[in-house]
Amino acid sequence: MAGAVDDYVHALGQRLRGPRRLRIGMLTEVREALTDAVDACRDAGLSTPEAEERAVAEFGPIPPLAEEFQELLAAARGRRTAWLLLVVIGIHHGLSEVLGRVSAWHQDWGTAAPGPAYLVFARFTDLFVEVALVTAVAAVVAMGWGTRRLGLRLPLVRATAVLSTVVVAATFAAGTLLTLLAPAGSAVGQLIWIAPFSAVLVSARRTWTAARSPAPPLGLLAPDQGSLSNLGPRFDPEP
Protein backbone atom coordinates (compact mmCIF):
# COMPACT_ATOMS: atom_id res chain seq x y z
CA MET A 1 0.00 0.00 0.00
CA ALA A 2 1.36 3.39 -0.98
CA GLY A 3 2.39 5.70 1.82
CA ALA A 4 2.00 9.43 2.24
CA VAL A 5 5.24 10.14 0.35
CA ASP A 6 4.16 8.07 -2.67
CA ASP A 7 0.76 9.73 -2.67
CA TYR A 8 2.31 13.19 -2.49
CA VAL A 9 4.77 12.58 -5.34
CA HIS A 10 2.07 10.98 -7.48
CA ALA A 11 -0.37 13.84 -6.91
CA LEU A 12 2.34 16.37 -7.73
CA GLY A 13 3.27 14.52 -10.92
CA GLN A 14 -0.35 14.48 -12.06
CA ARG A 15 -0.36 18.29 -12.08
CA LEU A 16 2.81 18.77 -14.14
CA ARG A 17 3.04 19.12 -17.93
CA GLY A 18 6.25 19.49 -19.88
CA PRO A 19 9.50 17.76 -20.91
CA ARG A 20 9.51 14.24 -19.49
CA ARG A 21 13.15 14.14 -18.38
CA LEU A 22 12.95 17.40 -16.47
CA ARG A 23 9.60 16.41 -14.96
CA ILE A 24 10.97 13.09 -13.73
CA GLY A 25 14.03 14.86 -12.34
CA MET A 26 11.82 17.21 -10.36
CA LEU A 27 9.75 14.38 -8.91
CA THR A 28 12.87 12.38 -8.07
CA GLU A 29 14.33 15.37 -6.23
CA VAL A 30 11.10 15.84 -4.28
CA ARG A 31 11.00 12.15 -3.34
CA GLU A 32 14.62 12.25 -2.16
CA ALA A 33 13.96 15.34 -0.05
CA LEU A 34 10.89 13.72 1.50
CA THR A 35 12.77 10.47 2.12
CA ASP A 36 15.49 12.36 3.98
CA ALA A 37 12.82 14.09 6.07
CA VAL A 38 11.16 10.73 6.82
CA ASP A 39 14.49 9.27 7.98
CA ALA A 40 15.00 12.24 10.29
CA CYS A 41 11.52 11.81 11.76
CA ARG A 42 12.07 8.09 12.32
CA ASP A 43 15.35 8.83 14.07
CA ALA A 44 13.30 11.08 16.34
CA GLY A 45 11.14 8.10 17.35
CA LEU A 46 8.17 8.26 14.99
CA SER A 47 6.81 5.22 13.19
CA THR A 48 7.17 5.07 9.40
CA PRO A 49 3.55 6.14 8.66
CA GLU A 50 3.78 8.95 11.21
CA ALA A 51 7.16 10.02 9.84
CA GLU A 52 5.80 10.17 6.28
CA GLU A 53 2.77 12.18 7.37
CA ARG A 54 5.02 14.61 9.26
CA ALA A 55 7.43 14.97 6.33
CA VAL A 56 4.63 15.63 3.84
CA ALA A 57 2.96 18.14 6.15
CA GLU A 58 6.18 20.06 6.68
CA PHE A 59 7.04 19.99 2.96
CA GLY A 60 3.95 22.03 2.17
CA PRO A 61 0.80 21.92 0.02
CA ILE A 62 0.97 20.61 -3.52
CA PRO A 63 -0.71 23.43 -5.57
CA PRO A 64 1.85 26.21 -4.99
CA LEU A 65 4.76 23.82 -5.49
CA ALA A 66 3.18 22.48 -8.68
CA GLU A 67 2.78 26.03 -10.01
CA GLU A 68 6.42 26.77 -9.28
CA PHE A 69 7.61 23.62 -11.04
CA GLN A 70 5.23 24.16 -13.95
CA GLU A 71 6.80 27.53 -14.67
CA LEU A 72 10.19 25.84 -15.08
CA LEU A 73 8.71 23.12 -17.27
CA ALA A 74 6.97 25.70 -19.46
CA ALA A 75 10.23 27.59 -19.93
CA ALA A 76 12.04 24.40 -20.96
CA ARG A 77 9.27 23.49 -23.41
CA GLY A 78 9.28 26.99 -24.88
CA ARG A 79 13.03 26.86 -25.39
CA ARG A 80 12.69 23.59 -27.32
CA THR A 81 10.00 25.08 -29.53
CA ALA A 82 12.12 28.16 -30.24
CA TRP A 83 15.05 25.98 -31.29
CA LEU A 84 12.84 23.79 -33.48
CA LEU A 85 11.35 26.84 -35.18
CA LEU A 86 14.80 28.29 -35.84
CA VAL A 87 16.13 25.05 -37.34
CA VAL A 88 13.11 24.29 -39.55
CA ILE A 89 12.60 27.80 -40.88
CA GLY A 90 16.34 28.27 -41.31
CA ILE A 91 16.68 25.12 -43.43
CA HIS A 92 13.56 25.99 -45.44
CA HIS A 93 14.76 29.51 -46.17
CA GLY A 94 18.30 28.36 -46.92
CA LEU A 95 17.15 25.76 -49.45
CA SER A 96 14.82 28.29 -51.08
CA GLU A 97 17.69 30.73 -51.50
CA VAL A 98 19.98 28.07 -52.97
CA LEU A 99 17.36 26.91 -55.46
CA GLY A 100 16.66 30.50 -56.45
CA ARG A 101 20.34 31.21 -57.07
CA VAL A 102 20.71 28.21 -59.40
CA SER A 103 17.74 29.43 -61.46
CA ALA A 104 15.44 26.61 -60.39
CA TRP A 105 12.50 29.01 -60.78
CA HIS A 106 12.74 28.46 -64.53
CA GLN A 107 11.20 25.03 -63.94
CA ASP A 108 7.95 26.77 -62.98
CA TRP A 109 8.17 29.82 -65.22
CA GLY A 110 9.94 28.54 -68.32
CA THR A 111 10.59 31.46 -70.64
CA ALA A 112 7.95 33.64 -68.98
CA ALA A 113 8.81 36.36 -66.50
CA PRO A 114 7.09 36.94 -63.14
CA GLY A 115 4.79 39.94 -63.03
CA PRO A 116 5.26 42.90 -60.66
CA ALA A 117 2.60 41.67 -58.22
CA TYR A 118 4.22 38.24 -58.02
CA LEU A 119 7.65 39.74 -57.42
CA VAL A 120 6.29 42.00 -54.67
CA PHE A 121 4.62 39.02 -52.98
CA ALA A 122 7.80 36.95 -53.32
CA ARG A 123 9.91 39.72 -51.83
CA PHE A 124 7.43 40.23 -49.00
CA THR A 125 7.56 36.49 -48.27
CA ASP A 126 11.37 36.56 -48.16
CA LEU A 127 11.29 39.56 -45.85
CA PHE A 128 8.75 37.89 -43.59
CA VAL A 129 10.88 34.75 -43.28
CA GLU A 130 14.03 36.79 -42.62
CA VAL A 131 12.29 38.70 -39.86
CA ALA A 132 10.94 35.41 -38.51
CA LEU A 133 14.46 33.99 -38.40
CA VAL A 134 15.75 36.97 -36.45
CA THR A 135 12.78 36.70 -34.11
CA ALA A 136 13.40 32.97 -33.64
CA VAL A 137 17.02 33.68 -32.68
CA ALA A 138 15.78 36.28 -30.21
CA ALA A 139 13.28 33.76 -28.83
CA VAL A 140 16.02 31.17 -28.30
CA VAL A 141 18.13 33.71 -26.41
CA ALA A 142 15.17 35.08 -24.47
CA MET A 143 13.91 31.64 -23.47
CA GLY A 144 17.33 30.88 -22.03
CA TRP A 145 18.81 34.06 -20.58
CA GLY A 146 15.59 36.07 -20.37
CA THR A 147 13.59 33.55 -18.38
CA ARG A 148 16.33 33.22 -15.77
CA ARG A 149 17.34 36.87 -15.49
CA LEU A 150 14.15 38.78 -16.17
CA GLY A 151 11.55 36.45 -14.66
CA LEU A 152 9.36 36.57 -17.78
CA ARG A 153 8.87 32.86 -18.20
CA LEU A 154 5.17 32.49 -18.95
CA PRO A 155 4.72 35.58 -21.16
CA LEU A 156 7.75 34.56 -23.22
CA VAL A 157 6.57 30.96 -23.42
CA ARG A 158 3.14 31.95 -24.69
CA ALA A 159 4.65 34.42 -27.16
CA THR A 160 6.97 31.71 -28.47
CA ALA A 161 4.04 29.34 -29.01
CA VAL A 162 2.06 31.98 -30.92
CA LEU A 163 5.09 33.08 -32.96
CA SER A 164 5.91 29.52 -33.99
CA THR A 165 2.35 28.81 -35.09
CA VAL A 166 2.03 32.01 -37.12
CA VAL A 167 5.44 31.66 -38.77
CA VAL A 168 5.08 28.06 -39.96
CA ALA A 169 1.49 28.55 -41.14
CA ALA A 170 2.33 31.73 -43.04
CA THR A 171 5.54 30.31 -44.51
CA PHE A 172 3.84 27.16 -45.76
CA ALA A 173 0.88 29.09 -47.20
CA ALA A 174 3.11 31.66 -48.92
CA GLY A 175 5.42 29.00 -50.37
CA THR A 176 2.46 27.05 -51.72
CA LEU A 177 0.91 30.17 -53.31
CA LEU A 178 4.19 31.22 -54.91
CA THR A 179 4.46 27.80 -56.50
CA LEU A 180 0.86 27.53 -57.64
CA LEU A 181 0.79 31.05 -59.13
CA ALA A 182 3.63 30.19 -61.50
CA PRO A 183 2.54 29.03 -65.00
CA ALA A 184 3.88 25.51 -64.55
CA GLY A 185 4.06 25.49 -60.80
CA SER A 186 3.25 22.47 -58.63
CA ALA A 187 2.87 22.40 -54.87
CA VAL A 188 4.11 18.82 -54.67
CA GLY A 189 7.51 20.03 -53.49
CA GLN A 190 5.86 21.72 -50.52
CA LEU A 191 4.57 18.37 -49.26
CA ILE A 192 7.99 17.41 -47.94
CA TRP A 193 7.71 20.28 -45.48
CA ILE A 194 4.45 19.05 -43.94
CA ALA A 195 6.29 16.80 -41.48
CA PRO A 196 8.80 19.36 -40.12
CA PHE A 197 6.21 22.15 -40.07
CA SER A 198 3.77 19.87 -38.28
CA ALA A 199 6.46 19.07 -35.72
CA VAL A 200 6.79 22.78 -34.96
CA LEU A 201 3.01 23.13 -34.64
CA VAL A 202 2.80 20.18 -32.26
CA SER A 203 5.63 21.59 -30.16
CA ALA A 204 3.93 25.00 -30.15
CA ARG A 205 0.69 23.43 -28.94
CA ARG A 206 2.51 21.63 -26.13
CA THR A 207 4.26 24.87 -25.24
CA TRP A 208 0.96 26.72 -25.00
CA THR A 209 -0.49 23.92 -22.88
CA ALA A 210 2.47 24.03 -20.51
CA ALA A 211 2.03 27.78 -20.01
CA ARG A 212 -1.74 28.10 -20.10
CA SER A 213 -2.17 28.43 -16.32
CA PRO A 214 -0.67 31.52 -14.64
CA ALA A 215 1.90 30.69 -11.97
CA PRO A 216 3.25 32.90 -9.16
CA PRO A 217 6.82 34.22 -9.50
CA LEU A 218 9.57 32.06 -8.09
CA GLY A 219 10.58 32.76 -4.55
CA LEU A 220 7.10 33.37 -3.15
CA LEU A 221 7.08 30.10 -1.22
CA ALA A 222 8.55 29.97 2.21
CA PRO A 223 11.45 27.55 2.79
CA ASP A 224 9.22 25.15 4.74
CA GLN A 225 6.70 25.04 1.88
CA GLY A 226 8.86 23.23 -0.64
CA SER A 227 10.83 26.11 -2.12
CA LEU A 228 13.21 25.24 -4.93
CA SER A 229 16.08 26.51 -2.82
CA ASN A 230 15.70 23.41 -0.64
CA LEU A 231 15.86 20.96 -3.52
CA GLY A 232 19.35 21.52 -4.92
CA PRO A 233 20.83 22.83 -8.18
CA ARG A 234 19.24 20.24 -10.44
CA PHE A 235 16.17 22.43 -10.74
CA ASP A 236 17.93 24.87 -13.06
CA PRO A 237 15.56 25.08 -16.07
CA GLU A 238 18.23 24.19 -18.62
CA PRO A 239 17.08 21.09 -20.60
mmCIF file of C-alpha atoms in Angstrom:
data_model
loop_
_atom_site.group_PDB
_atom_site.id
_atom_site.type_symbol
_atom_site.label_atom_id
_atom_site.label_comp_id
_atom_site.label_asym_id
_atom_site.label_seq_id
_atom_site.Cartn_x
_atom_site.Cartn_y
_atom_site.Cartn_z
ATOM 1 C CA MET A 1 0.000 0.000 0.000
ATOM 2 C CA ALA A 2 1.363 3.392 -0.977
ATOM 3 C CA GLY A 3 2.386 5.697 1.825
ATOM 4 C CA ALA A 4 2.001 9.434 2.236
ATOM 5 C CA VAL A 5 5.242 10.136 0.347
ATOM 6 C CA ASP A 6 4.165 8.068 -2.670
ATOM 7 C CA ASP A 7 0.756 9.733 -2.672
ATOM 8 C CA TYR A 8 2.314 13.187 -2.486
ATOM 9 C CA VAL A 9 4.767 12.582 -5.337
ATOM 10 C CA HIS A 10 2.069 10.977 -7.484
ATOM 11 C CA ALA A 11 -0.368 13.837 -6.914
ATOM 12 C CA LEU A 12 2.341 16.372 -7.734
ATOM 13 C CA GLY A 13 3.271 14.516 -10.924
ATOM 14 C CA GLN A 14 -0.354 14.478 -12.057
ATOM 15 C CA ARG A 15 -0.358 18.288 -12.084
ATOM 16 C CA LEU A 16 2.807 18.771 -14.144
ATOM 17 C CA ARG A 17 3.036 19.122 -17.934
ATOM 18 C CA GLY A 18 6.247 19.490 -19.877
ATOM 19 C CA PRO A 19 9.502 17.756 -20.905
ATOM 20 C CA ARG A 20 9.513 14.243 -19.493
ATOM 21 C CA ARG A 21 13.147 14.139 -18.376
ATOM 22 C CA LEU A 22 12.948 17.402 -16.474
ATOM 23 C CA ARG A 23 9.604 16.414 -14.961
ATOM 24 C CA ILE A 24 10.972 13.087 -13.733
ATOM 25 C CA GLY A 25 14.030 14.859 -12.343
ATOM 26 C CA MET A 26 11.821 17.206 -10.355
ATOM 27 C CA LEU A 27 9.753 14.375 -8.911
ATOM 28 C CA THR A 28 12.875 12.384 -8.065
ATOM 29 C CA GLU A 29 14.329 15.367 -6.230
ATOM 30 C CA VAL A 30 11.100 15.836 -4.276
ATOM 31 C CA ARG A 31 10.999 12.152 -3.337
ATOM 32 C CA GLU A 32 14.616 12.251 -2.159
ATOM 33 C CA ALA A 33 13.959 15.343 -0.052
ATOM 34 C CA LEU A 34 10.889 13.718 1.503
ATOM 35 C CA THR A 35 12.772 10.471 2.118
ATOM 36 C CA ASP A 36 15.494 12.360 3.980
ATOM 37 C CA ALA A 37 12.818 14.087 6.067
ATOM 38 C CA VAL A 38 11.160 10.732 6.823
ATOM 39 C CA ASP A 39 14.486 9.268 7.977
ATOM 40 C CA ALA A 40 14.997 12.235 10.288
ATOM 41 C CA CYS A 41 11.522 11.815 11.756
ATOM 42 C CA ARG A 42 12.070 8.087 12.323
ATOM 43 C CA ASP A 43 15.346 8.830 14.067
ATOM 44 C CA ALA A 44 13.298 11.085 16.340
ATOM 45 C CA GLY A 45 11.143 8.104 17.349
ATOM 46 C CA LEU A 46 8.166 8.260 14.987
ATOM 47 C CA SER A 47 6.815 5.219 13.192
ATOM 48 C CA THR A 48 7.173 5.066 9.396
ATOM 49 C CA PRO A 49 3.548 6.142 8.657
ATOM 50 C CA GLU A 50 3.781 8.948 11.212
ATOM 51 C CA ALA A 51 7.164 10.016 9.836
ATOM 52 C CA GLU A 52 5.801 10.167 6.282
ATOM 53 C CA GLU A 53 2.766 12.184 7.368
ATOM 54 C CA ARG A 54 5.017 14.607 9.260
ATOM 55 C CA ALA A 55 7.429 14.966 6.328
ATOM 56 C CA VAL A 56 4.631 15.634 3.844
ATOM 57 C CA ALA A 57 2.957 18.137 6.155
ATOM 58 C CA GLU A 58 6.180 20.060 6.675
ATOM 59 C CA PHE A 59 7.043 19.994 2.959
ATOM 60 C CA GLY A 60 3.946 22.034 2.170
ATOM 61 C CA PRO A 61 0.800 21.918 0.018
ATOM 62 C CA ILE A 62 0.972 20.610 -3.521
ATOM 63 C CA PRO A 63 -0.711 23.427 -5.569
ATOM 64 C CA PRO A 64 1.847 26.212 -4.991
ATOM 65 C CA LEU A 65 4.760 23.820 -5.491
ATOM 66 C CA ALA A 66 3.181 22.485 -8.676
ATOM 67 C CA GLU A 67 2.777 26.027 -10.011
ATOM 68 C CA GLU A 68 6.423 26.771 -9.279
ATOM 69 C CA PHE A 69 7.605 23.625 -11.040
ATOM 70 C CA GLN A 70 5.227 24.162 -13.955
ATOM 71 C CA GLU A 71 6.798 27.527 -14.668
ATOM 72 C CA LEU A 72 10.188 25.840 -15.075
ATOM 73 C CA LEU A 73 8.709 23.120 -17.270
ATOM 74 C CA ALA A 74 6.971 25.699 -19.456
ATOM 75 C CA ALA A 75 10.234 27.589 -19.926
ATOM 76 C CA ALA A 76 12.035 24.403 -20.958
ATOM 77 C CA ARG A 77 9.274 23.488 -23.408
ATOM 78 C CA GLY A 78 9.277 26.995 -24.877
ATOM 79 C CA ARG A 79 13.032 26.857 -25.392
ATOM 80 C CA ARG A 80 12.694 23.589 -27.319
ATOM 81 C CA THR A 81 10.003 25.078 -29.531
ATOM 82 C CA ALA A 82 12.123 28.156 -30.237
ATOM 83 C CA TRP A 83 15.052 25.984 -31.291
ATOM 84 C CA LEU A 84 12.842 23.790 -33.483
ATOM 85 C CA LEU A 85 11.349 26.836 -35.182
ATOM 86 C CA LEU A 86 14.797 28.287 -35.844
ATOM 87 C CA VAL A 87 16.130 25.046 -37.343
ATOM 88 C CA VAL A 88 13.107 24.286 -39.547
ATOM 89 C CA ILE A 89 12.603 27.801 -40.881
ATOM 90 C CA GLY A 90 16.340 28.272 -41.310
ATOM 91 C CA ILE A 91 16.676 25.125 -43.432
ATOM 92 C CA HIS A 92 13.557 25.994 -45.442
ATOM 93 C CA HIS A 93 14.763 29.511 -46.170
ATOM 94 C CA GLY A 94 18.302 28.355 -46.923
ATOM 95 C CA LEU A 95 17.147 25.765 -49.453
ATOM 96 C CA SER A 96 14.822 28.288 -51.079
ATOM 97 C CA GLU A 97 17.692 30.733 -51.496
ATOM 98 C CA VAL A 98 19.977 28.067 -52.967
ATOM 99 C CA LEU A 99 17.356 26.913 -55.464
ATOM 100 C CA GLY A 100 16.663 30.503 -56.452
ATOM 101 C CA ARG A 101 20.335 31.208 -57.073
ATOM 102 C CA VAL A 102 20.713 28.210 -59.396
ATOM 103 C CA SER A 103 17.744 29.428 -61.463
ATOM 104 C CA ALA A 104 15.438 26.608 -60.387
ATOM 105 C CA TRP A 105 12.498 29.012 -60.778
ATOM 106 C CA HIS A 106 12.742 28.458 -64.533
ATOM 107 C CA GLN A 107 11.203 25.030 -63.937
ATOM 108 C CA ASP A 108 7.950 26.765 -62.980
ATOM 109 C CA TRP A 109 8.174 29.822 -65.215
ATOM 110 C CA GLY A 110 9.937 28.537 -68.317
ATOM 111 C CA THR A 111 10.586 31.455 -70.640
ATOM 112 C CA ALA A 112 7.951 33.638 -68.979
ATOM 113 C CA ALA A 113 8.814 36.359 -66.496
ATOM 114 C CA PRO A 114 7.086 36.937 -63.136
ATOM 115 C CA GLY A 115 4.789 39.939 -63.028
ATOM 116 C CA PRO A 116 5.264 42.895 -60.658
ATOM 117 C CA ALA A 117 2.601 41.669 -58.217
ATOM 118 C CA TYR A 118 4.216 38.240 -58.021
ATOM 119 C CA LEU A 119 7.650 39.742 -57.417
ATOM 120 C CA VAL A 120 6.294 42.000 -54.666
ATOM 121 C CA PHE A 121 4.618 39.021 -52.984
ATOM 122 C CA ALA A 122 7.800 36.951 -53.317
ATOM 123 C CA ARG A 123 9.907 39.723 -51.831
ATOM 124 C CA PHE A 124 7.426 40.233 -49.004
ATOM 125 C CA THR A 125 7.558 36.492 -48.266
ATOM 126 C CA ASP A 126 11.371 36.559 -48.161
ATOM 127 C CA LEU A 127 11.294 39.563 -45.853
ATOM 128 C CA PHE A 128 8.748 37.892 -43.586
ATOM 129 C CA VAL A 129 10.885 34.754 -43.279
ATOM 130 C CA GLU A 130 14.035 36.791 -42.625
ATOM 131 C CA VAL A 131 12.293 38.704 -39.860
ATOM 132 C CA ALA A 132 10.937 35.412 -38.515
ATOM 133 C CA LEU A 133 14.463 33.986 -38.396
ATOM 134 C CA VAL A 134 15.754 36.975 -36.448
ATOM 135 C CA THR A 135 12.778 36.697 -34.105
ATOM 136 C CA ALA A 136 13.400 32.969 -33.640
ATOM 137 C CA VAL A 137 17.022 33.676 -32.682
ATOM 138 C CA ALA A 138 15.779 36.280 -30.211
ATOM 139 C CA ALA A 139 13.277 33.758 -28.828
ATOM 140 C CA VAL A 140 16.020 31.169 -28.296
ATOM 141 C CA VAL A 141 18.127 33.712 -26.413
ATOM 142 C CA ALA A 142 15.173 35.080 -24.467
ATOM 143 C CA MET A 143 13.910 31.638 -23.473
ATOM 144 C CA GLY A 144 17.327 30.884 -22.026
ATOM 145 C CA TRP A 145 18.808 34.062 -20.580
ATOM 146 C CA GLY A 146 15.592 36.066 -20.373
ATOM 147 C CA THR A 147 13.589 33.555 -18.379
ATOM 148 C CA ARG A 148 16.334 33.216 -15.770
ATOM 149 C CA ARG A 149 17.342 36.873 -15.488
ATOM 150 C CA LEU A 150 14.146 38.775 -16.173
ATOM 151 C CA GLY A 151 11.555 36.449 -14.662
ATOM 152 C CA LEU A 152 9.364 36.566 -17.783
ATOM 153 C CA ARG A 153 8.870 32.858 -18.203
ATOM 154 C CA LEU A 154 5.172 32.490 -18.948
ATOM 155 C CA PRO A 155 4.723 35.583 -21.157
ATOM 156 C CA LEU A 156 7.748 34.564 -23.216
ATOM 157 C CA VAL A 157 6.569 30.959 -23.424
ATOM 158 C CA ARG A 158 3.140 31.954 -24.694
ATOM 159 C CA ALA A 159 4.650 34.418 -27.157
ATOM 160 C CA THR A 160 6.970 31.705 -28.470
ATOM 161 C CA ALA A 161 4.037 29.341 -29.014
ATOM 162 C CA VAL A 162 2.061 31.980 -30.925
ATOM 163 C CA LEU A 163 5.089 33.079 -32.955
ATOM 164 C CA SER A 164 5.912 29.520 -33.989
ATOM 165 C CA THR A 165 2.350 28.806 -35.088
ATOM 166 C CA VAL A 166 2.028 32.005 -37.122
ATOM 167 C CA VAL A 167 5.436 31.657 -38.772
ATOM 168 C CA VAL A 168 5.085 28.064 -39.959
ATOM 169 C CA ALA A 169 1.491 28.551 -41.139
ATOM 170 C CA ALA A 170 2.333 31.734 -43.037
ATOM 171 C CA THR A 171 5.544 30.309 -44.509
ATOM 172 C CA PHE A 172 3.839 27.164 -45.758
ATOM 173 C CA ALA A 173 0.885 29.088 -47.204
ATOM 174 C CA ALA A 174 3.113 31.657 -48.921
ATOM 175 C CA GLY A 175 5.417 29.003 -50.370
ATOM 176 C CA THR A 176 2.455 27.051 -51.724
ATOM 177 C CA LEU A 177 0.915 30.172 -53.306
ATOM 178 C CA LEU A 178 4.189 31.223 -54.912
ATOM 179 C CA THR A 179 4.465 27.801 -56.503
ATOM 180 C CA LEU A 180 0.855 27.533 -57.642
ATOM 181 C CA LEU A 181 0.794 31.048 -59.126
ATOM 182 C CA ALA A 182 3.629 30.185 -61.498
ATOM 183 C CA PRO A 183 2.541 29.027 -65.001
ATOM 184 C CA ALA A 184 3.882 25.508 -64.551
ATOM 185 C CA GLY A 185 4.065 25.495 -60.796
ATOM 186 C CA SER A 186 3.248 22.472 -58.635
ATOM 187 C CA ALA A 187 2.874 22.405 -54.870
ATOM 188 C CA VAL A 188 4.110 18.819 -54.669
ATOM 189 C CA GLY A 189 7.508 20.032 -53.492
ATOM 190 C CA GLN A 190 5.862 21.723 -50.521
ATOM 191 C CA LEU A 191 4.566 18.375 -49.258
ATOM 192 C CA ILE A 192 7.991 17.408 -47.938
ATOM 193 C CA TRP A 193 7.712 20.279 -45.477
ATOM 194 C CA ILE A 194 4.453 19.055 -43.945
ATOM 195 C CA ALA A 195 6.287 16.800 -41.480
ATOM 196 C CA PRO A 196 8.804 19.357 -40.117
ATOM 197 C CA PHE A 197 6.213 22.153 -40.072
ATOM 198 C CA SER A 198 3.770 19.866 -38.280
ATOM 199 C CA ALA A 199 6.460 19.069 -35.716
ATOM 200 C CA VAL A 200 6.786 22.782 -34.965
ATOM 201 C CA LEU A 201 3.014 23.132 -34.637
ATOM 202 C CA VAL A 202 2.800 20.175 -32.265
ATOM 203 C CA SER A 203 5.631 21.588 -30.162
ATOM 204 C CA ALA A 204 3.931 25.002 -30.145
ATOM 205 C CA ARG A 205 0.686 23.430 -28.937
ATOM 206 C CA ARG A 206 2.507 21.628 -26.128
ATOM 207 C CA THR A 207 4.260 24.866 -25.238
ATOM 208 C CA TRP A 208 0.959 26.723 -25.000
ATOM 209 C CA THR A 209 -0.495 23.917 -22.875
ATOM 210 C CA ALA A 210 2.474 24.030 -20.513
ATOM 211 C CA ALA A 211 2.029 27.780 -20.009
ATOM 212 C CA ARG A 212 -1.741 28.102 -20.102
ATOM 213 C CA SER A 213 -2.166 28.434 -16.321
ATOM 214 C CA PRO A 214 -0.668 31.522 -14.644
ATOM 215 C CA ALA A 215 1.903 30.688 -11.965
ATOM 216 C CA PRO A 216 3.250 32.896 -9.162
ATOM 217 C CA PRO A 217 6.821 34.222 -9.502
ATOM 218 C CA LEU A 218 9.572 32.062 -8.087
ATOM 219 C CA GLY A 219 10.583 32.756 -4.546
ATOM 220 C CA LEU A 220 7.102 33.375 -3.147
ATOM 221 C CA LEU A 221 7.083 30.102 -1.219
ATOM 222 C CA ALA A 222 8.548 29.972 2.215
ATOM 223 C CA PRO A 223 11.454 27.551 2.785
ATOM 224 C CA ASP A 224 9.218 25.150 4.744
ATOM 225 C CA GLN A 225 6.704 25.037 1.883
ATOM 226 C CA GLY A 226 8.858 23.232 -0.641
ATOM 227 C CA SER A 227 10.828 26.114 -2.117
ATOM 228 C CA LEU A 228 13.213 25.237 -4.928
ATOM 229 C CA SER A 229 16.082 26.514 -2.817
ATOM 230 C CA ASN A 230 15.704 23.414 -0.639
ATOM 231 C CA LEU A 231 15.863 20.964 -3.518
ATOM 232 C CA GLY A 232 19.347 21.519 -4.922
ATOM 233 C CA PRO A 233 20.832 22.832 -8.184
ATOM 234 C CA ARG A 234 19.240 20.238 -10.437
ATOM 235 C CA PHE A 235 16.169 22.433 -10.740
ATOM 236 C CA ASP A 236 17.933 24.866 -13.057
ATOM 237 C CA PRO A 237 15.564 25.075 -16.074
ATOM 238 C CA GLU A 238 18.235 24.186 -18.616
ATOM 239 C CA PRO A 239 17.081 21.090 -20.604
#
